[in-house]
Amino acid sequence: MDEAQWLNGEAFEYFRYLWDEPATRFAVVFVGGEGCHTVLRREPMLSSRIFIWQHFTRLTPSEVLDVIPLFHPVWADADPEDITFADQHAAHGNFRAWAQLTAHTRTALARTGRPRVDQELLRWAFSRLA
């Protein structure tokens, strides 16, 4: 559940009900931005059922160079300088931004027929980001 900080008490009660129902066999992952932890903690009957709390931060430049080539084949053979360029100008260590950038980069590669990412292609992809 993304943007969990915007859910209301009724929604949380429903998730708790589903969790407690023996016939229900699923996992719920609450993801949220600023204030999510506080909102979820306000619901003690739900909060007590949360298995793990995990705080995510932006990827460091070093982590970007380690993780992004493994994230998608588009980046696997990309020049590390181009990955750094993309991170500095568009993604800023944000994995969601990397996902959006990857989608636009795939489109650019398909349209141009280029075999790999370059800075010109990345600039076009940047122009497509919201």
N, C-alpha and C. Protein backbone atom coordinates (compact mmCIF):
# COMPACT_ATOMS: atom_id res chain seq x y z
N MET A 1 0.85 -1.16 0.00
CA MET A 1 0.00 0.00 0.00
C MET A 1 0.90 1.23 0.00
N ASP A 2 0.99 1.93 -1.12
CA ASP A 2 1.82 3.12 -1.22
C ASP A 2 1.06 4.33 -0.68
N GLU A 3 1.81 5.31 -0.21
CA GLU A 3 1.23 6.53 0.38
C GLU A 3 0.35 6.18 1.59
N ALA A 4 0.84 5.26 2.40
CA ALA A 4 0.07 4.76 3.55
C ALA A 4 -0.27 5.87 4.55
N GLN A 5 0.50 6.94 4.57
CA GLN A 5 0.22 8.02 5.52
C GLN A 5 -1.12 8.71 5.24
N TRP A 6 -1.72 8.46 4.06
CA TRP A 6 -2.99 9.09 3.72
C TRP A 6 -4.20 8.20 4.00
N LEU A 7 -3.96 6.98 4.44
CA LEU A 7 -5.08 6.08 4.76
C LEU A 7 -5.76 6.53 6.05
N ASN A 8 -7.06 6.26 6.12
CA ASN A 8 -7.80 6.63 7.33
C ASN A 8 -7.95 5.43 8.26
N GLY A 9 -8.48 5.68 9.45
CA GLY A 9 -8.66 4.63 10.44
C GLY A 9 -9.51 3.48 9.96
N GLU A 10 -10.52 3.78 9.17
CA GLU A 10 -11.40 2.73 8.64
C GLU A 10 -10.62 1.78 7.72
N ALA A 11 -9.75 2.33 6.90
CA ALA A 11 -8.93 1.50 6.01
C ALA A 11 -7.99 0.62 6.83
N PHE A 12 -7.37 1.20 7.85
CA PHE A 12 -6.47 0.41 8.70
C PHE A 12 -7.22 -0.70 9.42
N GLU A 13 -8.43 -0.41 9.86
CA GLU A 13 -9.24 -1.42 10.54
C GLU A 13 -9.57 -2.57 9.57
N TYR A 14 -9.81 -2.25 8.33
CA TYR A 14 -10.10 -3.28 7.33
C TYR A 14 -8.87 -4.17 7.11
N PHE A 15 -7.70 -3.56 7.00
CA PHE A 15 -6.47 -4.35 6.85
C PHE A 15 -6.24 -5.24 8.06
N ARG A 16 -6.50 -4.73 9.25
CA ARG A 16 -6.36 -5.52 10.46
C ARG A 16 -7.33 -6.70 10.43
N TYR A 17 -8.56 -6.44 10.01
CA TYR A 17 -9.57 -7.50 9.90
C TYR A 17 -9.09 -8.59 8.94
N LEU A 18 -8.60 -8.19 7.77
CA LEU A 18 -8.10 -9.16 6.79
C LEU A 18 -6.93 -9.97 7.36
N TRP A 19 -6.04 -9.29 8.04
CA TRP A 19 -4.88 -9.95 8.63
C TRP A 19 -5.30 -11.01 9.64
N ASP A 20 -6.29 -10.70 10.45
CA ASP A 20 -6.74 -11.60 11.50
C ASP A 20 -7.62 -12.74 11.00
N GLU A 21 -8.18 -12.60 9.83
CA GLU A 21 -9.05 -13.63 9.27
C GLU A 21 -8.21 -14.86 8.90
N PRO A 22 -8.49 -16.03 9.51
CA PRO A 22 -7.67 -17.22 9.25
C PRO A 22 -7.61 -17.65 7.78
N ALA A 23 -8.67 -17.39 7.03
CA ALA A 23 -8.71 -17.81 5.62
C ALA A 23 -7.89 -16.88 4.72
N THR A 24 -7.50 -15.73 5.23
CA THR A 24 -6.74 -14.77 4.43
C THR A 24 -5.26 -15.08 4.54
N ARG A 25 -4.62 -15.24 3.40
CA ARG A 25 -3.19 -15.56 3.40
C ARG A 25 -2.48 -14.59 2.45
N PHE A 26 -2.17 -13.42 2.94
CA PHE A 26 -1.47 -12.45 2.12
C PHE A 26 -0.60 -11.57 3.01
N ALA A 27 0.29 -10.88 2.39
CA ALA A 27 1.15 -9.93 3.10
C ALA A 27 0.74 -8.53 2.69
N VAL A 28 0.83 -7.62 3.61
CA VAL A 28 0.58 -6.21 3.33
C VAL A 28 1.86 -5.46 3.60
N VAL A 29 2.27 -4.66 2.64
CA VAL A 29 3.44 -3.82 2.81
C VAL A 29 2.95 -2.38 2.73
N PHE A 30 3.13 -1.66 3.81
CA PHE A 30 2.76 -0.25 3.85
C PHE A 30 4.00 0.56 3.49
N VAL A 31 3.88 1.40 2.49
CA VAL A 31 4.96 2.27 2.06
C VAL A 31 4.43 3.68 2.13
N GLY A 32 5.22 4.56 2.65
CA GLY A 32 4.75 5.93 2.73
C GLY A 32 5.87 6.92 2.83
N GLY A 33 5.50 8.15 2.68
CA GLY A 33 6.45 9.24 2.77
C GLY A 33 6.53 9.77 4.18
N GLU A 34 6.87 11.03 4.25
CA GLU A 34 7.03 11.70 5.53
C GLU A 34 5.79 11.54 6.39
N GLY A 35 5.97 11.11 7.60
CA GLY A 35 4.87 10.98 8.54
C GLY A 35 4.21 9.62 8.54
N CYS A 36 4.59 8.74 7.65
CA CYS A 36 3.95 7.42 7.57
C CYS A 36 4.10 6.64 8.87
N HIS A 37 5.29 6.61 9.40
CA HIS A 37 5.54 5.89 10.65
C HIS A 37 4.63 6.39 11.76
N THR A 38 4.50 7.69 11.88
CA THR A 38 3.66 8.29 12.92
C THR A 38 2.20 7.89 12.74
N VAL A 39 1.72 7.94 11.51
CA VAL A 39 0.33 7.58 11.23
C VAL A 39 0.08 6.11 11.55
N LEU A 40 0.96 5.23 11.13
CA LEU A 40 0.78 3.81 11.40
C LEU A 40 0.86 3.50 12.89
N ARG A 41 1.72 4.19 13.60
CA ARG A 41 1.85 3.96 15.05
C ARG A 41 0.60 4.40 15.81
N ARG A 42 -0.18 5.31 15.25
CA ARG A 42 -1.42 5.78 15.90
C ARG A 42 -2.50 4.72 15.92
N GLU A 43 -2.32 3.68 15.14
CA GLU A 43 -3.31 2.60 15.06
C GLU A 43 -2.73 1.38 15.78
N PRO A 44 -2.86 1.31 17.11
CA PRO A 44 -2.19 0.26 17.88
C PRO A 44 -2.58 -1.16 17.49
N MET A 45 -3.83 -1.39 17.11
CA MET A 45 -4.25 -2.73 16.74
C MET A 45 -3.62 -3.16 15.41
N LEU A 46 -3.29 -2.21 14.57
CA LEU A 46 -2.58 -2.50 13.33
C LEU A 46 -1.08 -2.51 13.58
N SER A 47 -0.61 -1.50 14.27
CA SER A 47 0.81 -1.35 14.53
C SER A 47 1.42 -2.57 15.20
N SER A 48 0.67 -3.18 16.10
CA SER A 48 1.20 -4.35 16.82
C SER A 48 1.36 -5.55 15.89
N ARG A 49 0.77 -5.52 14.73
CA ARG A 49 0.86 -6.63 13.79
C ARG A 49 1.94 -6.42 12.72
N ILE A 50 2.59 -5.28 12.75
CA ILE A 50 3.64 -5.00 11.78
C ILE A 50 4.90 -5.75 12.19
N PHE A 51 5.39 -6.57 11.27
CA PHE A 51 6.51 -7.44 11.55
C PHE A 51 7.83 -6.68 11.62
N ILE A 52 8.05 -5.78 10.67
CA ILE A 52 9.30 -5.03 10.64
C ILE A 52 9.04 -3.62 10.13
N TRP A 53 9.74 -2.68 10.72
CA TRP A 53 9.71 -1.29 10.28
C TRP A 53 11.03 -1.04 9.57
N GLN A 54 10.99 -0.52 8.38
CA GLN A 54 12.21 -0.27 7.64
C GLN A 54 12.20 1.15 7.11
N HIS A 55 13.22 1.90 7.44
CA HIS A 55 13.37 3.27 6.97
C HIS A 55 14.30 3.27 5.75
N PHE A 56 13.84 3.84 4.66
CA PHE A 56 14.64 3.91 3.45
C PHE A 56 15.12 5.34 3.24
N THR A 57 16.33 5.46 2.80
CA THR A 57 16.89 6.76 2.45
C THR A 57 17.35 6.72 1.00
N ARG A 58 17.70 7.88 0.49
CA ARG A 58 18.20 7.95 -0.88
C ARG A 58 19.48 7.13 -1.00
N LEU A 59 19.70 6.59 -2.18
CA LEU A 59 20.95 5.89 -2.46
C LEU A 59 22.09 6.90 -2.52
N THR A 60 23.22 6.54 -1.96
CA THR A 60 24.40 7.39 -2.08
C THR A 60 24.95 7.24 -3.50
N PRO A 61 25.80 8.14 -3.94
CA PRO A 61 26.39 7.99 -5.29
C PRO A 61 27.10 6.64 -5.47
N SER A 62 27.76 6.17 -4.46
CA SER A 62 28.43 4.87 -4.53
C SER A 62 27.41 3.73 -4.64
N GLU A 63 26.34 3.81 -3.87
CA GLU A 63 25.28 2.80 -3.95
C GLU A 63 24.61 2.80 -5.32
N VAL A 64 24.43 3.98 -5.89
CA VAL A 64 23.83 4.08 -7.23
C VAL A 64 24.67 3.28 -8.22
N LEU A 65 25.98 3.46 -8.16
CA LEU A 65 26.86 2.76 -9.10
C LEU A 65 26.88 1.25 -8.86
N ASP A 66 26.61 0.82 -7.64
CA ASP A 66 26.54 -0.61 -7.34
C ASP A 66 25.19 -1.22 -7.71
N VAL A 67 24.11 -0.49 -7.41
CA VAL A 67 22.76 -1.05 -7.51
C VAL A 67 22.12 -0.88 -8.88
N ILE A 68 22.24 0.28 -9.47
CA ILE A 68 21.50 0.58 -10.69
C ILE A 68 21.88 -0.35 -11.86
N PRO A 69 23.15 -0.71 -12.06
CA PRO A 69 23.44 -1.67 -13.14
C PRO A 69 22.78 -3.04 -12.92
N LEU A 70 22.45 -3.37 -11.69
CA LEU A 70 21.77 -4.63 -11.39
C LEU A 70 20.25 -4.48 -11.47
N PHE A 71 19.76 -3.26 -11.41
CA PHE A 71 18.33 -2.98 -11.39
C PHE A 71 17.65 -3.35 -12.70
N HIS A 72 18.28 -2.98 -13.81
CA HIS A 72 17.65 -3.21 -15.11
C HIS A 72 18.74 -3.37 -16.17
N PRO A 73 18.52 -4.24 -17.17
CA PRO A 73 19.52 -4.45 -18.22
C PRO A 73 19.93 -3.18 -18.96
N VAL A 74 19.07 -2.19 -19.01
CA VAL A 74 19.42 -0.92 -19.66
C VAL A 74 20.69 -0.33 -19.06
N TRP A 75 20.85 -0.53 -17.77
CA TRP A 75 21.98 0.07 -17.06
C TRP A 75 23.17 -0.87 -16.92
N ALA A 76 22.98 -2.14 -17.26
CA ALA A 76 24.02 -3.16 -17.02
C ALA A 76 25.33 -2.83 -17.74
N ASP A 77 25.24 -2.34 -18.97
CA ASP A 77 26.46 -2.03 -19.71
C ASP A 77 26.66 -0.53 -19.92
N ALA A 78 25.91 0.26 -19.16
CA ALA A 78 26.04 1.72 -19.27
C ALA A 78 27.36 2.17 -18.65
N ASP A 79 27.92 3.19 -19.23
CA ASP A 79 29.14 3.79 -18.69
C ASP A 79 28.83 4.34 -17.30
N PRO A 80 29.64 4.05 -16.29
CA PRO A 80 29.40 4.59 -14.95
C PRO A 80 29.27 6.11 -14.93
N GLU A 81 29.98 6.80 -15.83
CA GLU A 81 29.85 8.26 -15.91
C GLU A 81 28.44 8.66 -16.34
N ASP A 82 27.81 7.88 -17.21
CA ASP A 82 26.45 8.17 -17.64
C ASP A 82 25.45 7.90 -16.51
N ILE A 83 25.69 6.87 -15.74
CA ILE A 83 24.83 6.58 -14.58
C ILE A 83 24.95 7.71 -13.57
N THR A 84 26.17 8.16 -13.32
CA THR A 84 26.38 9.28 -12.39
C THR A 84 25.70 10.53 -12.92
N PHE A 85 25.83 10.79 -14.22
CA PHE A 85 25.18 11.93 -14.86
C PHE A 85 23.67 11.87 -14.65
N ALA A 86 23.08 10.70 -14.88
CA ALA A 86 21.63 10.54 -14.72
C ALA A 86 21.22 10.76 -13.27
N ASP A 87 22.01 10.26 -12.35
CA ASP A 87 21.66 10.43 -10.94
C ASP A 87 21.76 11.89 -10.52
N GLN A 88 22.81 12.56 -10.94
CA GLN A 88 23.01 13.97 -10.56
C GLN A 88 21.95 14.89 -11.16
N HIS A 89 21.49 14.59 -12.38
CA HIS A 89 20.57 15.48 -13.07
C HIS A 89 19.09 15.11 -12.94
N ALA A 90 18.81 13.85 -12.56
CA ALA A 90 17.40 13.46 -12.57
C ALA A 90 16.98 12.59 -11.38
N ALA A 91 17.72 11.55 -11.09
CA ALA A 91 17.22 10.57 -10.11
C ALA A 91 17.56 10.93 -8.67
N HIS A 92 18.70 11.53 -8.43
CA HIS A 92 19.09 12.00 -7.09
C HIS A 92 19.00 10.91 -6.03
N GLY A 93 19.37 9.69 -6.40
CA GLY A 93 19.38 8.60 -5.44
C GLY A 93 18.02 8.05 -5.07
N ASN A 94 16.98 8.52 -5.74
CA ASN A 94 15.61 8.10 -5.45
C ASN A 94 15.24 6.93 -6.36
N PHE A 95 14.93 5.78 -5.75
CA PHE A 95 14.68 4.59 -6.55
C PHE A 95 13.44 4.74 -7.43
N ARG A 96 12.43 5.43 -6.94
CA ARG A 96 11.24 5.65 -7.76
C ARG A 96 11.60 6.48 -9.00
N ALA A 97 12.45 7.47 -8.81
CA ALA A 97 12.88 8.29 -9.94
C ALA A 97 13.70 7.45 -10.92
N TRP A 98 14.50 6.52 -10.39
CA TRP A 98 15.25 5.63 -11.28
C TRP A 98 14.30 4.76 -12.09
N ALA A 99 13.23 4.31 -11.49
CA ALA A 99 12.26 3.48 -12.22
C ALA A 99 11.63 4.28 -13.36
N GLN A 100 11.25 5.53 -13.08
CA GLN A 100 10.66 6.37 -14.12
C GLN A 100 11.68 6.66 -15.23
N LEU A 101 12.89 6.99 -14.81
CA LEU A 101 13.95 7.29 -15.78
C LEU A 101 14.24 6.06 -16.65
N THR A 102 14.21 4.89 -16.04
CA THR A 102 14.46 3.66 -16.80
C THR A 102 13.39 3.45 -17.86
N ALA A 103 12.14 3.69 -17.51
CA ALA A 103 11.05 3.53 -18.49
C ALA A 103 11.24 4.48 -19.68
N HIS A 104 11.57 5.73 -19.40
CA HIS A 104 11.78 6.70 -20.49
C HIS A 104 13.03 6.37 -21.29
N THR A 105 14.04 5.87 -20.61
CA THR A 105 15.28 5.49 -21.30
C THR A 105 15.04 4.31 -22.23
N ARG A 106 14.25 3.35 -21.80
CA ARG A 106 13.90 2.22 -22.67
C ARG A 106 13.17 2.70 -23.92
N THR A 107 12.25 3.64 -23.74
CA THR A 107 11.52 4.21 -24.87
C THR A 107 12.50 4.89 -25.83
N ALA A 108 13.42 5.66 -25.28
CA ALA A 108 14.40 6.38 -26.11
C ALA A 108 15.29 5.40 -26.87
N LEU A 109 15.72 4.34 -26.22
CA LEU A 109 16.55 3.35 -26.90
C LEU A 109 15.78 2.68 -28.04
N ALA A 110 14.53 2.36 -27.79
CA ALA A 110 13.71 1.72 -28.82
C ALA A 110 13.48 2.65 -30.01
N ARG A 111 13.22 3.92 -29.72
CA ARG A 111 12.94 4.88 -30.80
C ARG A 111 14.17 5.21 -31.63
N THR A 112 15.32 5.26 -30.97
CA THR A 112 16.53 5.67 -31.69
C THR A 112 17.31 4.49 -32.25
N GLY A 113 17.06 3.30 -31.73
CA GLY A 113 17.81 2.13 -32.17
C GLY A 113 19.23 2.08 -31.63
N ARG A 114 19.53 2.96 -30.71
CA ARG A 114 20.88 2.96 -30.12
C ARG A 114 21.07 1.72 -29.26
N PRO A 115 22.29 1.22 -29.22
CA PRO A 115 22.54 -0.01 -28.46
C PRO A 115 22.68 0.21 -26.96
N ARG A 116 23.02 1.44 -26.56
CA ARG A 116 23.20 1.69 -25.13
C ARG A 116 22.96 3.16 -24.79
N VAL A 117 22.86 3.39 -23.53
CA VAL A 117 22.59 4.73 -23.00
C VAL A 117 23.77 5.65 -23.27
N ASP A 118 23.46 6.92 -23.58
CA ASP A 118 24.49 7.96 -23.64
C ASP A 118 23.86 9.25 -23.11
N GLN A 119 24.65 10.27 -22.94
CA GLN A 119 24.14 11.49 -22.31
C GLN A 119 23.11 12.23 -23.17
N GLU A 120 23.24 12.17 -24.46
CA GLU A 120 22.23 12.79 -25.32
C GLU A 120 20.87 12.10 -25.13
N LEU A 121 20.89 10.79 -25.14
CA LEU A 121 19.67 10.02 -24.93
C LEU A 121 19.09 10.30 -23.53
N LEU A 122 19.97 10.40 -22.54
CA LEU A 122 19.50 10.69 -21.17
C LEU A 122 18.85 12.07 -21.09
N ARG A 123 19.41 13.05 -21.77
CA ARG A 123 18.79 14.39 -21.74
C ARG A 123 17.36 14.34 -22.28
N TRP A 124 17.14 13.54 -23.33
CA TRP A 124 15.78 13.39 -23.84
C TRP A 124 14.90 12.74 -22.77
N ALA A 125 15.41 11.69 -22.13
CA ALA A 125 14.63 11.01 -21.08
C ALA A 125 14.32 11.97 -19.94
N PHE A 126 15.29 12.82 -19.58
CA PHE A 126 15.06 13.80 -18.49
C PHE A 126 13.88 14.71 -18.85
N SER A 127 13.78 15.07 -20.12
CA SER A 127 12.72 16.00 -20.55
C SER A 127 11.32 15.38 -20.40
N ARG A 128 11.25 14.08 -20.28
CA ARG A 128 9.97 13.38 -20.14
C ARG A 128 9.55 13.19 -18.68
N LEU A 129 10.46 13.44 -17.77
CA LEU A 129 10.14 13.26 -16.34
C LEU A 129 9.23 14.38 -15.85
N ALA A 130 8.32 14.02 -14.99
CA ALA A 130 7.39 15.02 -14.45
C ALA A 130 8.08 15.95 -13.48
